[in-house]
Each structure stands twice: as C-alpha cells, then as structure tokens.
Amino acid sequence: NMYAPNIDGYSSDWIGVPRSAIKVGDSTVATVAALNNGGNLYLLYEVRDDSPMKNGQGDENTLFKQGDAVDLMLGPAEPANRQQPVAGDLRLLMVPPGNDKPAIAMLYRPVVPGAPADKKVPFVSPVRQITMDSVEPVKDVQMAFRATKDGYVCEVQIPLGALGVQPAAGLKLRGDMGVLFSNAGGMLTERRSYLFNPNTAIVSDLPSEAEILPQHFGFIVWE
C-alpha cells in the first residue's frame, strides 16, 4: 500500500482507513487512525475540545503536564504480560505550537541499554520517582495541527527509523494512542484519555503522568 495522506491537518484524504474511538464513559472525545507506508507511520487524531491546541510549551521534558497534546505508545509484542517497560518501549508526545514555539515531538524511552547516566531524566513527586533513560525531541517527525469548529485535527508522519522500529510484514507490536486535554486556560493538563489504557485519572503526580504502562497496551499488527 503506497498510499500516503498529506500532512496538512485535513483528514479527508484518509479514505477507507478505519477510525477508533477514544471514549470517556459513553461520549467520544477523539477518533484516531494509523497506517503504515514504506518506512513511515502515519497517525490521525480528530479531537473534540472546547479549548483546542493550547499547551504552555515550557520545559520540554514535561510537556505532558502543560496542556493539549496527542500521544503514541509503542513497544515490542513480547513479553506481552510485562508490568515494567523493556528496551523498545517508547512514548512519542506530539505537542501543538505554543508560547512562540513550533509544534514539537518528544520521544520518551524508559529503557535504553547503555544510556549515559547524565542523559537520564528523573520524574519525581513526594510519593515516588521514575527515570527515563532518554528524553529528546525527534526532528524528522512531520506534524500538522488545525483547529476545527469543535476541536482540532492532528496529522503526523513518523519515520519508523526514528523510533528504532524495523518495519516488516506481519510485525506485531503493542501500543496505545491517546489525547491529553488542557484546562480552559491552556497551561495545564487536566484530562488524559487513551484507546486502551483506562488508568489515566491521575493528573497531579509527575511520575504517574510520565510513565509508560505496557500492561495496558493493545495489539498493533503491521499489515
């Protein structure tokens, strides 16, 4: 399938690509879609939001605390029942422009064998601490955010090499897609909603908001 959508914030060229609903209770807060083409992964987020595309865009390491963003979690299919992240588990957070800064994609990797100690990033609260072996912006992710009458659309093109994923027919991965919602003022994340992970109520504990929970991933199969 050599079809590829334009990364322009318009979803009309995602023809025949199935959407999945992200729900809170009975109400749909976003629909998401994904497709792969050659060495790229394409993501679509159609979000319902009455204060759309607001992120404080302060400290890069904690953009997930600062308002609107869309999220991708990916990792190996095995071991499927792991409770802790392993090498290859990752989180890619895509943040709309804000605070005079362009859109940015931040890659969080909890386990990177051989990661230098001075590159590791701790996330600390009074309750506990977690550490990511690597937190860095990914330059070659293309993103388009566009406001709509009831929210916004985000389209993304990610070279799989940037995520350390080798594409292959029948490749099985695990992962999740989600949306972070700002408060009305747009400087703080007040809600997190995912396709698979139900445990997202905490928005006041830095480690809980940073961590990757592979036990809540769903299956993703490379067609």
Short mmCIF file of N, CA and C in Angstrom, two decimals, residues 61-184:
data_model
loop_
_atom_site.label_atom_id
_atom_site.label_comp_id
_atom_site.label_asym_id
_atom_site.label_seq_id
_atom_site.Cartn_x
_atom_site.Cartn_y
_atom_site.Cartn_z
N ASN A 61 10.91 18.54 28.87
CA ASN A 61 10.80 17.19 29.46
C ASN A 61 9.43 16.90 30.02
N THR A 62 8.67 17.95 30.34
CA THR A 62 7.37 17.74 31.00
C THR A 62 6.22 18.36 30.21
N LEU A 63 6.31 18.33 28.88
CA LEU A 63 5.23 18.91 28.08
C LEU A 63 3.91 18.20 28.29
N PHE A 64 3.95 16.95 28.73
CA PHE A 64 2.71 16.20 29.02
C PHE A 64 1.96 16.79 30.22
N LYS A 65 2.59 17.69 30.97
CA LYS A 65 1.94 18.36 32.11
C LYS A 65 1.30 19.68 31.70
N GLN A 66 1.61 20.15 30.47
CA GLN A 66 1.38 21.57 30.17
C GLN A 66 0.22 21.83 29.23
N GLY A 67 -0.65 20.83 29.04
CA GLY A 67 -1.85 21.09 28.25
C GLY A 67 -2.02 20.13 27.10
N ASP A 68 -2.62 20.63 26.02
CA ASP A 68 -3.02 19.77 24.91
C ASP A 68 -1.83 19.10 24.25
N ALA A 69 -2.00 17.82 23.90
CA ALA A 69 -1.01 17.06 23.16
C ALA A 69 -1.67 15.77 22.70
N VAL A 70 -1.06 15.12 21.71
CA VAL A 70 -1.51 13.78 21.33
C VAL A 70 -0.34 12.83 21.57
N ASP A 71 -0.67 11.57 21.76
CA ASP A 71 0.29 10.64 22.33
C ASP A 71 0.28 9.32 21.56
N LEU A 72 1.47 8.75 21.41
CA LEU A 72 1.62 7.40 20.85
C LEU A 72 2.50 6.61 21.80
N MET A 73 2.07 5.42 22.16
CA MET A 73 2.91 4.48 22.90
C MET A 73 3.15 3.28 22.01
N LEU A 74 4.39 2.81 21.97
CA LEU A 74 4.72 1.63 21.16
C LEU A 74 5.73 0.78 21.91
N GLY A 75 5.71 -0.51 21.63
CA GLY A 75 6.69 -1.39 22.23
C GLY A 75 6.63 -2.77 21.61
N PRO A 76 7.58 -3.62 21.98
CA PRO A 76 7.60 -4.99 21.44
C PRO A 76 6.36 -5.77 21.86
N ALA A 77 6.00 -6.76 21.05
CA ALA A 77 4.85 -7.60 21.38
C ALA A 77 5.14 -8.51 22.57
N GLU A 78 6.39 -8.89 22.74
CA GLU A 78 6.76 -9.82 23.82
C GLU A 78 7.76 -9.16 24.76
N PRO A 79 7.78 -9.49 26.04
CA PRO A 79 6.77 -10.30 26.73
C PRO A 79 5.46 -9.52 26.90
N ALA A 80 4.36 -10.16 26.53
CA ALA A 80 3.08 -9.46 26.47
C ALA A 80 2.57 -9.06 27.85
N ASN A 81 2.92 -9.82 28.88
CA ASN A 81 2.33 -9.57 30.21
C ASN A 81 3.26 -8.76 31.09
N ARG A 82 4.24 -8.05 30.51
CA ARG A 82 5.21 -7.33 31.32
C ARG A 82 4.54 -6.21 32.11
N GLN A 83 4.98 -6.03 33.32
CA GLN A 83 4.47 -4.96 34.18
C GLN A 83 5.39 -3.74 34.15
N GLN A 84 6.62 -3.93 33.69
CA GLN A 84 7.60 -2.85 33.63
C GLN A 84 8.07 -2.67 32.19
N PRO A 85 8.44 -1.44 31.82
CA PRO A 85 8.93 -1.23 30.46
C PRO A 85 10.21 -2.00 30.18
N VAL A 86 10.40 -2.34 28.90
CA VAL A 86 11.62 -3.01 28.43
C VAL A 86 12.21 -2.17 27.31
N ALA A 87 13.41 -2.54 26.87
CA ALA A 87 14.02 -1.86 25.73
C ALA A 87 13.07 -1.93 24.53
N GLY A 88 12.89 -0.82 23.86
CA GLY A 88 11.95 -0.76 22.74
C GLY A 88 10.63 -0.12 23.09
N ASP A 89 10.25 -0.11 24.38
CA ASP A 89 9.04 0.61 24.77
C ASP A 89 9.31 2.11 24.66
N LEU A 90 8.35 2.83 24.12
CA LEU A 90 8.55 4.27 23.92
C LEU A 90 7.23 5.01 23.98
N ARG A 91 7.38 6.30 24.17
CA ARG A 91 6.24 7.22 24.13
C ARG A 91 6.65 8.40 23.25
N LEU A 92 5.83 8.70 22.26
CA LEU A 92 6.06 9.87 21.42
C LEU A 92 4.92 10.85 21.67
N LEU A 93 5.27 12.00 22.24
CA LEU A 93 4.28 13.02 22.59
C LEU A 93 4.38 14.14 21.56
N MET A 94 3.27 14.44 20.90
CA MET A 94 3.25 15.46 19.86
C MET A 94 2.45 16.66 20.33
N VAL A 95 3.11 17.81 20.39
CA VAL A 95 2.59 18.97 21.09
C VAL A 95 2.37 20.10 20.09
N PRO A 96 1.19 20.75 20.13
CA PRO A 96 0.92 21.82 19.18
C PRO A 96 1.79 23.05 19.45
N PRO A 97 1.88 23.95 18.47
CA PRO A 97 2.66 25.16 18.69
C PRO A 97 2.10 25.94 19.87
N GLY A 98 2.98 26.66 20.56
CA GLY A 98 2.53 27.47 21.70
C GLY A 98 3.69 28.27 22.25
N ASN A 99 3.38 29.38 22.91
CA ASN A 99 4.42 30.14 23.58
C ASN A 99 5.52 30.53 22.59
N ASP A 100 5.10 30.89 21.36
CA ASP A 100 6.03 31.27 20.28
C ASP A 100 6.97 30.14 19.87
N LYS A 101 6.60 28.90 20.16
CA LYS A 101 7.42 27.76 19.75
C LYS A 101 6.64 26.91 18.75
N PRO A 102 7.35 26.28 17.79
CA PRO A 102 6.65 25.41 16.84
C PRO A 102 6.21 24.10 17.48
N ALA A 103 5.38 23.36 16.77
CA ALA A 103 4.99 22.02 17.23
C ALA A 103 6.26 21.20 17.46
N ILE A 104 6.20 20.33 18.45
CA ILE A 104 7.38 19.53 18.80
C ILE A 104 6.94 18.10 19.12
N ALA A 105 7.80 17.14 18.76
CA ALA A 105 7.56 15.74 19.10
C ALA A 105 8.66 15.30 20.05
N MET A 106 8.27 14.87 21.25
CA MET A 106 9.22 14.43 22.26
C MET A 106 9.15 12.92 22.40
N LEU A 107 10.33 12.29 22.36
CA LEU A 107 10.42 10.84 22.47
C LEU A 107 10.94 10.47 23.85
N TYR A 108 10.12 9.72 24.58
CA TYR A 108 10.46 9.25 25.94
C TYR A 108 10.76 7.76 25.85
N ARG A 109 11.95 7.35 26.29
CA ARG A 109 12.30 5.93 26.28
C ARG A 109 12.78 5.53 27.68
N PRO A 110 12.02 4.69 28.37
CA PRO A 110 12.37 4.32 29.74
C PRO A 110 13.63 3.47 29.83
N VAL A 111 13.83 2.58 28.83
CA VAL A 111 14.95 1.63 28.90
C VAL A 111 15.75 1.71 27.61
N VAL A 112 16.95 2.25 27.72
CA VAL A 112 17.87 2.31 26.57
C VAL A 112 19.19 1.69 27.03
N PRO A 113 19.48 0.46 26.61
CA PRO A 113 20.73 -0.17 27.06
C PRO A 113 21.94 0.72 26.73
N GLY A 114 22.79 0.90 27.73
CA GLY A 114 23.98 1.71 27.51
C GLY A 114 23.76 3.20 27.55
N ALA A 115 22.56 3.64 27.95
CA ALA A 115 22.30 5.08 28.01
C ALA A 115 23.23 5.73 29.04
N PRO A 116 23.87 6.86 28.68
CA PRO A 116 24.74 7.52 29.65
C PRO A 116 23.95 8.06 30.83
N ALA A 117 24.53 7.93 32.01
CA ALA A 117 23.83 8.32 33.23
C ALA A 117 23.42 9.78 33.20
N ASP A 118 24.25 10.64 32.59
CA ASP A 118 23.94 12.07 32.63
C ASP A 118 22.81 12.45 31.68
N LYS A 119 22.36 11.51 30.85
CA LYS A 119 21.24 11.78 29.95
C LYS A 119 19.91 11.33 30.54
N LYS A 120 19.96 10.56 31.63
CA LYS A 120 18.73 10.03 32.20
C LYS A 120 17.93 11.16 32.86
N VAL A 121 16.61 11.05 32.78
CA VAL A 121 15.74 12.11 33.29
C VAL A 121 14.84 11.53 34.38
N PRO A 122 14.98 12.02 35.62
CA PRO A 122 14.09 11.56 36.68
C PRO A 122 12.79 12.36 36.69
N PHE A 123 11.71 11.70 37.06
CA PHE A 123 10.42 12.35 37.28
C PHE A 123 10.03 12.04 38.72
N VAL A 124 10.02 13.09 39.54
CA VAL A 124 9.95 12.91 40.99
C VAL A 124 8.69 13.57 41.53
N SER A 125 8.03 12.90 42.47
CA SER A 125 6.94 13.51 43.23
C SER A 125 7.18 13.16 44.69
N PRO A 126 6.39 13.73 45.60
CA PRO A 126 6.56 13.35 47.01
C PRO A 126 6.34 11.86 47.26
N VAL A 127 5.63 11.20 46.33
CA VAL A 127 5.26 9.80 46.55
C VAL A 127 6.34 8.85 46.04
N ARG A 128 6.92 9.13 44.87
CA ARG A 128 7.84 8.18 44.27
C ARG A 128 8.62 8.85 43.13
N GLN A 129 9.47 8.06 42.49
CA GLN A 129 10.26 8.56 41.38
C GLN A 129 10.36 7.49 40.31
N ILE A 130 10.31 7.91 39.04
CA ILE A 130 10.67 7.03 37.94
C ILE A 130 11.77 7.73 37.14
N THR A 131 12.47 6.96 36.32
CA THR A 131 13.52 7.54 35.49
C THR A 131 13.35 7.08 34.05
N MET A 132 13.52 8.01 33.13
CA MET A 132 13.59 7.68 31.71
C MET A 132 15.06 7.70 31.31
N ASP A 133 15.49 6.67 30.58
CA ASP A 133 16.88 6.65 30.11
C ASP A 133 17.13 7.71 29.05
N SER A 134 16.08 8.09 28.32
CA SER A 134 16.26 9.07 27.24
C SER A 134 14.98 9.87 27.07
N VAL A 135 15.12 11.20 27.00
CA VAL A 135 14.02 12.10 26.66
C VAL A 135 14.59 13.12 25.68
N GLU A 136 14.08 13.10 24.44
CA GLU A 136 14.67 14.01 23.45
C GLU A 136 13.66 14.34 22.36
N PRO A 137 13.80 15.54 21.76
CA PRO A 137 12.94 15.87 20.63
C PRO A 137 13.35 15.06 19.40
N VAL A 138 12.38 14.70 18.57
CA VAL A 138 12.65 13.99 17.32
C VAL A 138 12.43 14.98 16.19
N LYS A 139 13.49 15.23 15.43
CA LYS A 139 13.43 16.30 14.44
C LYS A 139 12.62 15.93 13.20
N ASP A 140 12.69 14.67 12.77
CA ASP A 140 12.12 14.36 11.45
C ASP A 140 10.68 13.85 11.52
N VAL A 141 9.96 14.23 12.56
CA VAL A 141 8.52 13.97 12.62
C VAL A 141 7.80 15.17 11.99
N GLN A 142 6.94 14.89 11.01
CA GLN A 142 6.13 15.96 10.43
C GLN A 142 4.78 15.99 11.13
N MET A 143 4.33 17.19 11.50
CA MET A 143 3.06 17.32 12.20
C MET A 143 2.27 18.49 11.62
N ALA A 144 0.97 18.32 11.55
CA ALA A 144 0.08 19.44 11.22
C ALA A 144 -1.07 19.45 12.21
N PHE A 145 -1.24 20.57 12.89
CA PHE A 145 -2.36 20.77 13.80
C PHE A 145 -3.29 21.81 13.17
N ARG A 146 -4.59 21.56 13.18
CA ARG A 146 -5.54 22.52 12.63
C ARG A 146 -6.79 22.56 13.50
N ALA A 147 -7.17 23.76 13.90
CA ALA A 147 -8.38 23.92 14.70
C ALA A 147 -9.61 23.66 13.83
N THR A 148 -10.64 23.06 14.45
CA THR A 148 -11.92 22.82 13.78
C THR A 148 -13.02 23.48 14.61
N LYS A 149 -14.25 23.36 14.15
CA LYS A 149 -15.32 24.05 14.88
C LYS A 149 -15.55 23.48 16.27
N ASP A 150 -15.18 22.19 16.47
CA ASP A 150 -15.43 21.62 17.80
C ASP A 150 -14.17 21.01 18.41
N GLY A 151 -13.00 21.41 17.92
CA GLY A 151 -11.77 20.86 18.47
C GLY A 151 -10.60 21.08 17.55
N TYR A 152 -9.89 19.99 17.23
CA TYR A 152 -8.76 20.11 16.31
C TYR A 152 -8.44 18.77 15.68
N VAL A 153 -7.68 18.84 14.59
CA VAL A 153 -7.16 17.67 13.91
C VAL A 153 -5.64 17.71 14.00
N CYS A 154 -5.03 16.56 14.24
CA CYS A 154 -3.58 16.45 14.18
C CYS A 154 -3.23 15.30 13.25
N GLU A 155 -2.38 15.58 12.26
CA GLU A 155 -1.84 14.54 11.38
C GLU A 155 -0.34 14.47 11.58
N VAL A 156 0.20 13.25 11.54
CA VAL A 156 1.61 13.04 11.85
C VAL A 156 2.21 12.04 10.87
N GLN A 157 3.43 12.31 10.45
CA GLN A 157 4.23 11.33 9.69
C GLN A 157 5.52 11.10 10.46
N ILE A 158 5.77 9.82 10.80
CA ILE A 158 6.94 9.47 11.62
C ILE A 158 7.79 8.45 10.86
N PRO A 159 9.05 8.75 10.58
CA PRO A 159 9.91 7.71 10.03
C PRO A 159 10.16 6.65 11.10
N LEU A 160 9.89 5.40 10.76
CA LEU A 160 9.99 4.36 11.78
C LEU A 160 11.41 4.24 12.32
N GLY A 161 12.39 4.55 11.50
CA GLY A 161 13.77 4.50 11.98
C GLY A 161 14.00 5.41 13.17
N ALA A 162 13.27 6.53 13.21
CA ALA A 162 13.42 7.47 14.33
C ALA A 162 12.94 6.85 15.63
N LEU A 163 12.09 5.82 15.53
CA LEU A 163 11.57 5.14 16.72
C LEU A 163 12.32 3.83 16.98
N GLY A 164 13.27 3.52 16.13
CA GLY A 164 14.00 2.26 16.29
C GLY A 164 13.20 1.04 15.91
N VAL A 165 12.16 1.23 15.07
CA VAL A 165 11.31 0.11 14.66
C VAL A 165 11.69 -0.31 13.24
N GLN A 166 11.91 -1.59 13.04
CA GLN A 166 12.18 -2.12 11.71
C GLN A 166 10.86 -2.64 11.12
N PRO A 167 10.32 -1.96 10.10
CA PRO A 167 9.05 -2.42 9.54
C PRO A 167 9.19 -3.75 8.82
N ALA A 168 8.22 -4.61 8.96
CA ALA A 168 8.19 -5.89 8.25
C ALA A 168 6.74 -6.37 8.22
N ALA A 169 6.37 -7.03 7.14
CA ALA A 169 5.01 -7.56 7.04
C ALA A 169 4.75 -8.51 8.20
N GLY A 170 3.59 -8.37 8.84
CA GLY A 170 3.25 -9.25 9.94
C GLY A 170 3.92 -8.89 11.25
N LEU A 171 4.69 -7.79 11.25
CA LEU A 171 5.33 -7.35 12.50
C LEU A 171 4.25 -7.08 13.55
N LYS A 172 4.43 -7.65 14.74
CA LYS A 172 3.48 -7.40 15.82
C LYS A 172 4.13 -6.46 16.83
N LEU A 173 3.39 -5.45 17.21
CA LEU A 173 3.82 -4.53 18.25
C LEU A 173 2.69 -4.41 19.25
N ARG A 174 2.99 -3.78 20.37
CA ARG A 174 1.93 -3.39 21.28
C ARG A 174 2.01 -1.88 21.44
N GLY A 175 0.89 -1.27 21.79
CA GLY A 175 0.93 0.18 21.92
C GLY A 175 -0.41 0.77 22.29
N ASP A 176 -0.48 2.09 22.16
CA ASP A 176 -1.69 2.82 22.53
C ASP A 176 -1.64 4.18 21.85
N MET A 177 -2.79 4.79 21.69
CA MET A 177 -2.88 6.17 21.21
C MET A 177 -3.77 6.94 22.18
N GLY A 178 -3.41 8.17 22.44
CA GLY A 178 -4.17 8.93 23.42
C GLY A 178 -4.14 10.43 23.15
N VAL A 179 -4.93 11.13 23.94
CA VAL A 179 -5.04 12.59 23.84
C VAL A 179 -4.97 13.17 25.24
N LEU A 180 -4.20 14.23 25.38
CA LEU A 180 -4.13 14.99 26.64
C LEU A 180 -4.87 16.30 26.44
N PHE A 181 -5.71 16.65 27.41
CA PHE A 181 -6.55 17.84 27.30
C PHE A 181 -6.11 18.88 28.32
N SER A 182 -6.04 20.13 27.85
CA SER A 182 -5.67 21.22 28.75
C SER A 182 -6.88 21.69 29.54
N ASN A 183 -6.59 22.44 30.61
CA ASN A 183 -7.66 23.19 31.26
C ASN A 183 -8.03 24.36 30.35
N ALA A 184 -9.07 25.11 30.71
CA ALA A 184 -9.56 26.18 29.83
C ALA A 184 -8.48 27.20 29.52
#
